[in-house]
Tab-separated table of C-alpha atoms and ligand atoms in Angstrom:
chain	number	residue	atom	x	y	z
A	1	PRO	CA	179.742	309.402	254.850
A	2	PRO	CA	182.007	309.674	257.888
A	3	PRO	CA	180.561	311.307	261.002
A	4	ALA	CA	181.085	315.028	261.172
A	5	THR	CA	183.189	314.888	264.286
A	6	ARG	CA	184.668	312.205	266.383
A	7	GLY	CA	185.917	311.784	269.883
A	8	ALA	CA	185.073	315.257	271.073
A	9	ALA	CA	182.817	314.297	273.974
A	10	PRO	CA	183.881	316.223	277.068
A	11	LEU	CA	186.565	314.515	279.104
A	12	SER	CA	185.469	314.416	282.674
A	13	PRO	CA	188.427	314.298	285.074
A	14	SER	CA	189.310	317.766	286.246
A	15	LEU	CA	192.640	318.789	287.711
A	16	SER	CA	192.842	319.098	291.428
A	17	SER	CA	193.716	322.768	291.036
A	18	PRO	CA	192.270	324.823	288.184
A	19	LEU	CA	194.489	325.643	285.240
A	20	PRO	CA	194.873	329.250	284.275
A	21	THR	CA	194.405	328.838	280.557
A	22	ALA	CA	193.502	325.390	279.321
A	23	PRO	CA	190.460	323.130	279.476
A	24	ALA	CA	190.372	320.101	281.785
A	25	ALA	CA	193.477	318.220	280.762
A	26	ALA	CA	191.883	316.586	277.770
A	27	VAL	CA	194.890	317.461	275.661
A	28	ARG	CA	198.528	317.368	276.651
A	29	LEU	CA	198.791	320.936	277.741
A	30	CYS	CA	201.601	323.241	276.881
A	31	SER	CA	204.191	323.535	279.593
A	32	GLY	CA	203.667	326.006	282.368
A	33	ALA	CA	199.996	325.105	282.652
A	34	GLY	CA	200.508	324.078	286.271
A	35	GLY	CA	198.264	321.771	288.244
A	36	GLU	CA	198.990	319.177	290.908
A	37	PRO	CA	200.375	315.916	289.601
A	38	GLU	CA	198.309	312.796	290.107
A	39	ALA	CA	199.461	310.317	292.741
A	40	ALA	CA	201.557	307.245	291.963
A	41	GLY	CA	200.141	303.897	290.881
A	42	GLY	CA	200.672	301.018	288.470
A	43	ASP	CA	202.097	297.606	289.052
A	44	GLY	CA	205.608	298.884	289.713
A	45	ALA	CA	207.445	296.513	287.347
A	46	MET	CA	209.222	299.322	285.517
A	47	LEU	CA	210.070	301.078	288.783
A	48	ARG	CA	211.629	297.891	290.190
A	49	HIS	CA	213.609	297.410	286.979
A	50	LEU	CA	214.889	300.986	287.101
A	51	ALA	CA	215.626	300.899	290.821
A	52	ARG	CA	217.771	297.778	290.329
A	53	LYS	CA	219.604	299.435	287.486
A	54	LEU	CA	220.209	302.669	289.410
A	55	ARG	CA	221.440	300.818	292.504
A	56	ALA	CA	223.806	298.756	290.384
A	57	SER	CA	225.286	301.432	288.164
A	58	GLY	CA	224.309	304.852	289.458
A	59	PRO	CA	222.139	307.681	288.131
A	60	VAL	CA	221.044	307.857	284.487
A	61	THR	CA	220.366	310.826	282.211
A	62	VAL	CA	216.789	312.046	281.882
A	63	ALA	CA	216.978	310.893	278.248
A	64	GLU	CA	217.800	307.364	279.300
A	65	TYR	CA	215.028	307.434	281.894
A	66	MET	CA	212.512	308.731	279.369
A	67	ARG	CA	213.520	306.152	276.768
A	68	GLU	CA	213.099	303.311	279.287
A	69	ALA	CA	209.795	304.631	280.591
A	70	LEU	CA	208.291	305.185	277.139
A	71	THR	CA	209.684	302.593	274.771
A	72	ASN	CA	211.309	299.785	276.797
A	73	PRO	CA	210.339	296.718	274.729
A	74	GLY	CA	208.711	294.935	277.670
A	75	GLN	CA	207.390	297.571	280.038
A	76	GLY	CA	207.475	300.902	278.183
A	77	TYR	CA	204.452	303.163	278.258
A	78	TYR	CA	203.960	303.213	274.484
A	79	THR	CA	204.830	299.534	274.189
A	80	ARG	CA	202.179	298.467	276.686
A	81	ARG	CA	199.581	301.181	277.012
A	82	GLY	CA	199.981	303.580	274.157
A	83	GLY	CA	197.579	306.009	275.839
A	84	VAL	CA	196.291	308.103	272.876
A	85	GLY	CA	192.554	308.845	272.713
A	86	GLN	CA	189.471	309.205	274.807
A	87	SER	CA	190.025	306.037	276.826
A	88	GLY	CA	193.759	306.650	277.160
A	89	ASP	CA	195.829	309.299	278.915
A	90	PHE	CA	195.749	312.208	276.515
A	91	ILE	CA	193.859	313.244	273.422
A	92	THR	CA	195.298	314.740	270.246
A	93	SER	CA	193.929	316.994	267.498
A	94	PRO	CA	193.142	314.199	265.017
A	95	GLU	CA	191.197	312.462	267.797
A	96	ILE	CA	189.261	315.671	268.443
A	97	SER	CA	188.171	316.479	264.912
A	98	GLN	CA	188.310	314.877	261.476
A	99	VAL	CA	188.783	318.361	260.020
A	100	PHE	CA	192.348	318.476	261.346
A	101	GLY	CA	193.520	315.487	259.272
A	102	GLU	CA	191.497	316.546	256.262
A	103	LEU	CA	193.237	319.916	256.122
A	104	ILE	CA	196.608	318.208	256.441
A	105	GLY	CA	195.604	315.893	253.591
A	106	ILE	CA	194.827	318.968	251.510
A	107	TRP	CA	198.239	320.401	252.442
A	108	TYR	CA	199.966	317.359	250.934
A	109	VAL	CA	197.859	317.472	247.776
A	110	SER	CA	198.546	321.174	247.392
A	111	GLU	CA	202.313	320.636	247.835
A	112	TRP	CA	202.213	317.707	245.431
A	113	MET	CA	200.603	319.996	242.845
A	114	ALA	CA	203.013	322.838	243.541
A	115	MET	CA	205.942	320.471	243.031
A	116	GLY	CA	204.784	319.487	239.571
A	117	LYS	CA	202.606	316.451	240.348
A	118	PRO	CA	205.281	313.744	240.506
A	119	ASN	CA	203.856	310.388	239.400
A	120	THR	CA	204.528	308.659	242.701
A	121	PHE	CA	204.888	309.549	246.394
A	122	GLN	CA	205.147	307.868	249.768
A	123	LEU	CA	203.183	309.214	252.712
A	124	VAL	CA	205.438	308.556	255.716
A	125	GLU	CA	204.046	309.147	259.200
A	126	LEU	CA	206.199	309.053	262.332
A	127	GLY	CA	204.370	307.938	265.489
A	128	PRO	CA	200.868	307.495	264.013
A	129	GLY	CA	199.095	306.815	267.344
A	130	ARG	CA	195.731	305.194	266.610
A	131	GLY	CA	196.069	305.794	262.852
A	132	THR	CA	193.290	308.373	262.882
A	133	LEU	CA	195.288	311.139	261.217
A	134	THR	CA	196.367	308.879	258.347
A	135	GLU	CA	192.792	307.685	257.972
A	136	ASP	CA	191.536	311.267	257.579
A	137	ILE	CA	194.328	312.074	255.110
A	138	LEU	CA	193.585	308.970	253.038
A	139	ARG	CA	189.919	309.934	252.908
A	140	VAL	CA	190.943	313.238	251.328
A	141	PHE	CA	193.202	311.431	248.852
A	142	LYS	CA	190.242	309.250	247.937
A	143	GLN	CA	187.907	312.220	247.566
A	144	LEU	CA	190.502	313.859	245.331
A	145	ALA	CA	191.033	310.656	243.350
A	146	SER	CA	190.421	312.450	240.076
A	147	VAL	CA	193.298	314.843	240.851
A	148	LEU	CA	195.610	312.086	242.113
A	149	SER	CA	194.484	309.479	239.583
A	150	LYS	CA	197.806	309.078	237.802
A	151	CYS	CA	199.811	309.097	241.012
A	152	ASP	CA	201.071	305.964	242.708
A	153	VAL	CA	200.642	306.497	246.472
A	154	SER	CA	201.887	304.229	249.270
A	155	VAL	CA	201.722	304.623	253.063
A	156	HIS	CA	204.665	304.021	255.423
A	157	LEU	CA	204.229	304.149	259.180
A	158	VAL	CA	207.138	304.387	261.629
A	159	GLU	CA	205.907	302.956	264.906
A	160	VAL	CA	207.757	301.255	267.772
A	161	SER	CA	204.708	300.188	269.746
A	162	PRO	CA	203.347	296.729	268.834
A	163	LYS	CA	200.116	297.609	270.578
A	164	LEU	CA	199.559	300.834	268.640
A	165	SER	CA	200.601	299.258	265.328
A	166	GLU	CA	197.832	296.705	265.832
A	167	ILE	CA	195.313	299.485	266.414
A	168	GLN	CA	196.632	301.341	263.334
A	169	ALA	CA	196.302	298.182	261.246
A	170	ALA	CA	192.714	297.679	262.373
A	171	THR	CA	191.811	301.336	261.710
A	172	LEU	CA	193.500	301.596	258.355
A	173	THR	CA	193.212	298.161	256.776
A	174	GLY	CA	190.271	296.573	258.578
A	175	GLY	CA	192.359	293.386	258.899
A	176	LYS	CA	194.013	293.271	255.465
A	177	VAL	CA	197.480	293.050	256.960
A	178	ARG	CA	200.132	290.465	257.699
A	179	PRO	CA	203.437	290.319	259.540
A	180	ASN	CA	206.460	290.549	257.300
A	181	PRO	CA	209.307	288.032	257.451
A	182	GLU	CA	212.121	289.258	259.642
A	183	ASP	CA	214.661	289.739	256.887
A	184	GLU	CA	212.671	292.593	255.353
A	185	SER	CA	212.807	296.099	256.777
A	186	ALA	CA	209.033	296.466	257.186
A	187	TYR	CA	207.719	294.373	260.072
A	188	MET	CA	204.139	294.414	258.791
A	189	LYS	CA	202.397	295.200	255.522
A	190	GLY	CA	198.900	295.354	254.114
A	191	ILE	CA	196.381	297.201	251.954
A	192	THR	CA	194.426	300.188	253.265
A	193	LYS	CA	190.650	300.341	253.142
A	194	THR	CA	191.129	302.823	250.290
A	195	GLY	CA	193.229	300.258	248.380
A	196	ILE	CA	196.733	301.630	248.935
A	197	PRO	CA	199.764	299.524	249.980
A	198	ILE	CA	200.785	300.199	253.590
A	199	PHE	CA	203.949	299.225	255.515
A	200	TRP	CA	205.178	299.451	259.132
A	201	TYR	CA	208.767	300.098	260.297
A	202	ARG	CA	210.528	300.666	263.601
A	203	ASP	CA	212.915	303.294	262.291
A	204	ILE	CA	212.786	306.028	259.647
A	205	GLN	CA	215.990	304.582	258.169
A	206	ASP	CA	214.110	301.427	257.218
A	207	VAL	CA	211.649	303.347	255.013
A	208	PRO	CA	212.695	302.904	251.349
A	209	PRO	CA	214.114	305.994	249.655
A	210	GLY	CA	211.900	307.882	247.223
A	211	TYR	CA	209.822	311.003	246.829
A	212	SER	CA	208.051	311.283	250.199
A	213	PHE	CA	205.714	313.447	252.215
A	214	TYR	CA	206.579	313.093	255.887
A	215	LEU	CA	204.312	313.788	258.830
A	216	ALA	CA	205.125	313.992	262.533
A	217	HIS	CA	202.229	315.022	264.758
A	218	GLU	CA	202.889	314.921	268.501
A	219	PHE	CA	205.869	312.675	267.753
A	220	PHE	CA	208.945	314.761	268.559
A	221	ASP	CA	207.631	315.674	272.028
A	222	ALA	CA	207.755	311.972	272.976
A	223	LEU	CA	211.458	311.589	272.173
A	224	PRO	CA	213.984	311.533	275.043
A	225	ILE	CA	215.427	314.844	276.214
A	226	HIS	CA	218.565	315.724	278.125
A	227	LYS	CA	218.140	318.366	280.844
A	228	PHE	CA	220.818	320.808	281.946
A	229	GLN	CA	221.102	323.220	284.836
A	230	ARG	CA	223.452	326.185	285.038
A	231	THR	CA	225.319	326.218	288.382
A	232	GLU	CA	228.089	328.349	289.878
A	233	LYS	CA	230.529	325.700	288.701
A	234	GLY	CA	229.180	325.674	285.155
A	235	TRP	CA	226.666	323.501	283.345
A	236	ARG	CA	225.566	320.282	285.019
A	237	GLU	CA	223.291	317.584	283.637
A	238	VAL	CA	220.091	316.672	285.508
A	239	LEU	CA	220.101	312.943	286.266
A	240	VAL	CA	217.596	310.494	287.695
A	241	ASP	CA	218.646	308.581	290.812
A	242	ILE	CA	217.158	306.451	293.534
A	243	ASP	CA	216.262	308.360	296.706
A	244	PRO	CA	218.444	306.953	299.520
A	245	GLU	CA	215.868	307.988	302.137
A	246	VAL	CA	212.777	306.392	300.592
A	247	PRO	CA	212.853	302.869	299.122
A	248	ASP	CA	212.016	302.641	295.419
A	249	GLN	CA	211.432	306.355	295.051
A	250	LEU	CA	213.180	308.267	292.312
A	251	ARG	CA	214.586	311.778	292.514
A	252	PHE	CA	216.457	314.259	290.334
A	253	VAL	CA	220.113	314.943	291.073
A	254	LEU	CA	222.753	317.053	289.330
A	255	SER	CA	225.821	315.463	287.789
A	256	PRO	CA	228.849	316.216	290.006
A	257	SER	CA	230.846	317.398	287.016
A	258	ARG	CA	230.303	318.040	283.323
A	259	THR	CA	229.012	315.124	281.230
A	260	PRO	CA	229.535	314.326	277.527
A	261	ALA	CA	226.116	315.843	276.934
A	262	THR	CA	226.903	319.160	278.676
A	263	GLN	CA	229.967	319.430	276.423
A	264	ASN	CA	228.095	318.633	273.222
A	265	PHE	CA	224.639	320.092	273.537
A	266	ILE	CA	224.957	323.454	275.282
A	267	GLN	CA	225.666	326.376	272.973
A	268	PRO	CA	228.372	328.784	274.184
A	269	GLU	CA	225.946	331.690	273.721
A	270	GLU	CA	223.198	330.024	275.799
A	271	ARG	CA	221.515	332.495	278.175
A	272	ARG	CA	218.913	330.333	279.903
A	273	ASP	CA	219.625	328.705	283.280
A	274	HIS	CA	217.834	325.500	282.449
A	275	VAL	CA	217.891	323.879	279.019
A	276	GLU	CA	216.334	320.774	277.469
A	277	VAL	CA	217.848	319.216	274.347
A	278	CYS	CA	216.469	316.308	272.326
A	279	PRO	CA	219.369	314.927	270.247
A	280	GLU	CA	217.212	312.121	268.871
A	281	ALA	CA	214.866	314.723	267.358
A	282	GLY	CA	217.933	316.374	265.840
A	283	VAL	CA	219.079	313.121	264.249
A	284	ILE	CA	215.625	312.435	262.809
A	285	VAL	CA	215.356	315.946	261.353
A	286	GLN	CA	218.800	315.497	259.782
A	287	ARG	CA	217.583	312.280	258.178
A	288	LEU	CA	214.370	313.891	256.941
A	289	ALA	CA	216.292	316.841	255.523
A	290	SER	CA	218.813	314.584	253.740
A	291	ARG	CA	216.065	312.437	252.312
A	292	ILE	CA	214.093	315.437	251.061
A	293	GLU	CA	217.237	317.006	249.606
A	294	LYS	CA	218.083	313.783	247.755
A	295	ASP	CA	214.697	312.351	246.727
A	296	GLY	CA	212.289	315.296	247.008
A	297	GLY	CA	209.107	315.781	248.980
A	298	ALA	CA	208.331	317.714	252.157
A	299	ALA	CA	207.921	317.220	255.893
A	300	LEU	CA	205.210	318.664	258.083
A	301	VAL	CA	205.855	318.695	261.837
A	302	ALA	CA	203.121	319.708	264.267
A	303	ASP	CA	203.621	319.799	268.004
A	304	TYR	CA	203.616	321.992	271.051
A	305	GLY	CA	206.857	323.797	271.388
A	306	HIS	CA	208.901	326.959	271.431
A	307	ASN	CA	211.679	328.667	269.550
A	308	GLY	CA	214.576	328.065	271.923
A	309	THR	CA	213.136	330.133	274.761
A	310	LYS	CA	211.517	327.750	277.253
A	311	THR	CA	213.259	326.028	280.140
A	312	ASP	CA	211.653	323.261	282.209
A	313	THR	CA	208.855	321.677	280.167
A	314	PHE	CA	209.276	317.989	281.072
A	315	ARG	CA	205.948	316.609	282.298
A	316	GLY	CA	203.783	313.531	282.554
A	317	PHE	CA	200.165	312.686	281.721
A	318	ARG	CA	198.055	309.876	282.993
A	319	ASN	CA	194.331	309.472	282.652
A	320	HIS	CA	194.038	313.032	281.292
A	321	LYS	CA	195.750	314.537	284.328
A	322	LEU	CA	199.213	315.880	284.964
A	323	HIS	CA	201.383	313.187	286.488
A	324	ASP	CA	204.649	313.371	288.446
A	325	VAL	CA	207.320	312.407	285.886
A	326	LEU	CA	209.253	310.309	288.386
A	327	SER	CA	206.346	308.369	289.816
A	328	ALA	CA	205.199	304.985	288.485
A	329	PRO	CA	207.333	305.125	285.305
A	330	GLY	CA	205.875	303.176	282.378
A	331	THR	CA	202.308	303.965	283.421
A	332	ALA	CA	202.251	307.587	282.262
A	333	ASP	CA	203.026	309.492	279.103
A	334	LEU	CA	206.174	311.623	279.404
A	335	THR	CA	206.680	314.606	277.160
A	336	ALA	CA	208.636	317.817	276.664
A	337	ASP	CA	208.012	320.840	274.452
A	338	VAL	CA	209.688	320.678	271.060
A	339	ASP	CA	212.460	323.215	270.466
A	340	PHE	CA	211.789	324.292	266.874
A	341	SER	CA	214.911	326.458	266.752
A	342	TYR	CA	216.924	323.282	267.368
A	343	LEU	CA	215.046	321.393	264.636
A	344	ARG	CA	215.700	324.250	262.212
A	345	LYS	CA	219.389	324.177	263.050
A	346	MET	CA	219.546	320.422	262.621
A	347	ALA	CA	218.151	320.658	259.070
A	348	GLN	CA	221.631	322.146	258.438
A	349	GLY	CA	220.506	324.078	255.408
A	350	ARG	CA	219.860	320.886	253.435
A	351	THR	CA	216.261	322.005	253.049
A	352	ALA	CA	214.421	325.257	253.544
A	353	THR	CA	212.318	325.489	256.706
A	354	LEU	CA	209.022	327.269	257.321
A	355	GLY	CA	207.508	328.131	260.689
A	356	PRO	CA	206.878	327.452	263.453
A	357	ILE	CA	203.477	329.017	262.901
A	358	LYS	CA	200.633	328.762	265.401
A	359	GLN	CA	198.096	325.987	264.838
A	360	ARG	CA	195.198	328.433	264.646
A	361	GLU	CA	196.957	330.441	261.922
A	362	PHE	CA	197.925	327.343	259.984
A	363	LEU	CA	194.416	325.875	260.105
A	364	LYS	CA	192.871	329.242	259.284
A	365	ASN	CA	195.125	329.545	256.238
A	366	MET	CA	194.118	326.014	255.255
A	367	GLY	CA	190.461	327.050	255.209
A	368	ILE	CA	189.137	325.563	258.445
A	369	ASP	CA	186.388	328.201	258.680
A	370	LEU	CA	184.930	327.283	255.328
A	371	ARG	CA	185.176	323.575	256.114
A	372	LEU	CA	183.357	324.155	259.413
A	373	GLN	CA	180.577	326.060	257.640
A	374	VAL	CA	180.070	323.219	255.163
A	375	LEU	CA	179.941	320.607	257.934
A	376	LEU	CA	177.540	322.741	259.981
A	377	GLN	CA	175.253	323.146	256.987
A	378	ASN	CA	175.305	319.421	256.341
A	379	SER	CA	174.617	318.332	259.890
A	380	GLY	CA	170.994	317.871	260.772
A	381	ASP	CA	170.972	317.700	264.552
A	382	THR	CA	171.911	320.136	267.264
A	383	ALA	CA	174.185	317.693	269.101
A	384	THR	CA	176.410	317.250	266.032
A	385	ARG	CA	176.557	320.991	265.468
A	386	GLU	CA	177.543	321.537	269.072
A	387	GLN	CA	180.256	318.896	268.713
A	388	LEU	CA	181.566	320.623	265.608
A	389	LEU	CA	181.723	323.985	267.334
A	390	HIS	CA	183.263	322.473	270.451
A	391	SER	CA	186.018	320.692	268.518
A	392	TYR	CA	186.690	323.808	266.415
A	393	ASP	CA	187.119	325.726	269.661
A	394	MET	CA	189.524	323.097	271.043
A	395	LEU	CA	191.729	323.281	267.954
A	396	MET	CA	191.596	327.036	267.398
A	397	ASN	CA	191.093	328.812	270.718
A	398	PRO	CA	194.404	330.484	271.661
A	399	GLU	CA	193.854	329.398	275.246
A	400	LYS	CA	193.319	325.776	274.220
A	401	MET	CA	195.328	324.254	271.364
A	402	GLY	CA	195.353	327.239	268.987
A	403	ASP	CA	198.447	329.001	270.274
A	404	CYS	CA	200.716	326.440	271.868
A	405	PHE	CA	200.652	323.944	269.007
A	406	ASN	CA	202.801	324.885	266.052
A	407	PHE	CA	203.365	323.814	262.466
A	408	PHE	CA	206.820	323.612	260.977
A	409	ALA	CA	207.867	322.395	257.513
A	410	LEU	CA	210.941	321.207	255.657
A	411	LEU	CA	210.852	321.833	251.917
A	412	PRO	CA	213.352	321.571	249.071
A	413	HIS	CA	215.045	324.939	248.526
A	414	HIS	CA	213.737	325.182	244.970
A	415	ARG	CA	210.177	325.119	246.305
A	416	LEU	CA	210.673	328.559	247.842
A	417	VAL	CA	212.968	330.270	245.380
A	418	HIS	CA	211.692	333.700	244.512
A	419	PRO	CA	211.748	334.492	240.790
A	420	ASP	CA	214.072	337.491	241.271
A	421	LYS	CA	216.734	335.179	242.581
A	422	LYS	CA	216.640	332.840	239.624
A	423	ASP	CA	218.967	333.194	236.676
A	424	LYS	CA	216.124	333.651	234.254
A	425	PRO	CA	213.382	335.466	236.088
A	426	GLN	CA	211.038	335.409	233.105
A	427	SER	CA	211.391	331.715	232.347
A	428	LYS	CA	208.975	330.467	234.957
A	429	SER	CA	206.138	331.837	236.998
A	430	PRO	CA	206.906	332.186	240.716
A	431	PRO	CA	206.331	329.088	242.825
A	432	PRO	CA	202.916	329.203	244.468
A	433	PRO	CA	202.973	330.131	248.163
A	434	VAL	CA	203.130	327.208	250.572
A	435	ALA	CA	199.633	326.595	251.935
A	436	GLY	CA	199.121	326.819	255.682
A	437	PHE	CA	202.052	329.165	256.083
A	438	ASN	CA	200.206	331.392	253.606
A	439	GLU	CA	196.635	331.344	252.464
A	440	LEU	CA	195.640	328.233	250.508
A	441	LEU	CA	195.249	328.945	246.788
A	442	LEU	CA	194.146	325.879	244.899
A	443	LYS	CA	194.116	326.326	241.165
B	1	SAH	N1	200.468	311.201	265.997
B	1	SAH	C1	199.483	310.585	266.876
B	1	SAH	C2	200.083	309.970	268.133
B	1	SAH	C3	200.980	310.766	269.012
B	1	SAH	S1	201.603	309.845	270.396
B	1	SAH	C4	198.403	311.583	267.210
B	1	SAH	O1	198.599	312.760	267.013
B	1	SAH	O2	197.328	311.173	267.671
B	1	SAH	C5	203.249	309.422	269.934
B	1	SAH	C6	203.384	308.308	268.922
B	1	SAH	O3	204.762	308.098	268.649
B	1	SAH	C7	202.849	306.953	269.358
B	1	SAH	O4	202.325	306.304	268.232
B	1	SAH	C8	204.125	306.256	269.861
B	1	SAH	O5	204.020	304.862	269.949
B	1	SAH	C9	205.116	306.731	268.841
B	1	SAH	N2	206.516	306.707	269.258
B	1	SAH	C10	207.040	307.151	270.406
B	1	SAH	N3	208.385	307.046	270.401
B	1	SAH	C11	208.723	306.540	269.193
B	1	SAH	C12	209.965	306.220	268.552
B	1	SAH	N4	211.127	306.384	269.166
B	1	SAH	N5	209.916	305.736	267.291
B	1	SAH	C13	208.747	305.564	266.643
B	1	SAH	N6	207.532	305.854	267.198
B	1	SAH	C14	207.530	306.328	268.447
């Protein structure tokens, strides 16, 4: 049997100034947590590349900067380092506890049942990190093999980082994987340890159409954001430029006039003075919503974020510490809180949306307390029990990950239709409540 918990050993480095609410920066903290950024470092290749570019053609948008720093094919942070996990720069829920992925696996099975047990589905994960979450989900699918026996399941991972895709392949297939010829959309394919076909893509658009359950955990926060500042002269975009005073040092500047992005992304009714918008997240949600509308399925998004209320949340992590976003680009993770109100808007009514709901409420509804009890009963030694309690606390404590992480779902409209609103209210029993957002009721 798998170990009861994994990766929850305490992470040592502490912040130079104490944080008001969160534990030592083991997880990527919600914005506003404060703390002094770590000093610069790295080999400077990305900085030199950017400095050349900025000197040649002027300041770039924060989105362009973030895209270069994170996913530049040669020097990007995810491309080269990929930083998830104990030995990396930040740790995520699936890396803290196996229970997290197991409950998400149960969510998919419960939705699959509620939607009439279609005879095939694709599990599509965006930004799978080390592959841990998928591994935990697939273990649940295997344990529930008798329920899923007549269902044809396949796994589809959307991952831009060659380094992380290798780690995912090792975790999930144990080596049963091979590169795919270039003319096919999937760049790699294999068979999971549980015997399911698995494929890798660079873009969600490459994933074949079909009934799919989508998953995006700590994915949207890594996508490039635009930043805007209200000034006396109107909205201006925050740009990244080279500091003329200090060689090879970057700084933020404001665009001298409006930019295409200020015209397109700021709502007329906006009241905040500083706004972050992630158009790439919007485009991906539109694609998910269209795919679900057309082919069926559901999407579960989990991330730290807000409902259109927060302002400056752009921050960096390196070696489990906050890191100055403009220093040593390519060596640190850059992230911004997800604006769930924007995601909801970008679904454009093609699907219904649920949430955001706090992680601790979602996991509670999914039965985390019962699962913890079972694991505690089954674990013989004190160290394991302490680990279990510690990881439960990390996931659930409102001052740790419980409150600032949220769950959000896209579902076909028919999944939520209340019987009163149907033409023939008596013809069918009401659809079962959606687990996680309500209490889990497995029949
Ligand atoms: N879901 C994982 C990892 C989160 S880190 C976990 O919770 O542990 C973000 C992940 O998204 C990494 O796998 C990173 O390589 C991937 N990623 C970042 N930008 C991407 C993009 N534009 N397209 C596809 N994957 C991306």
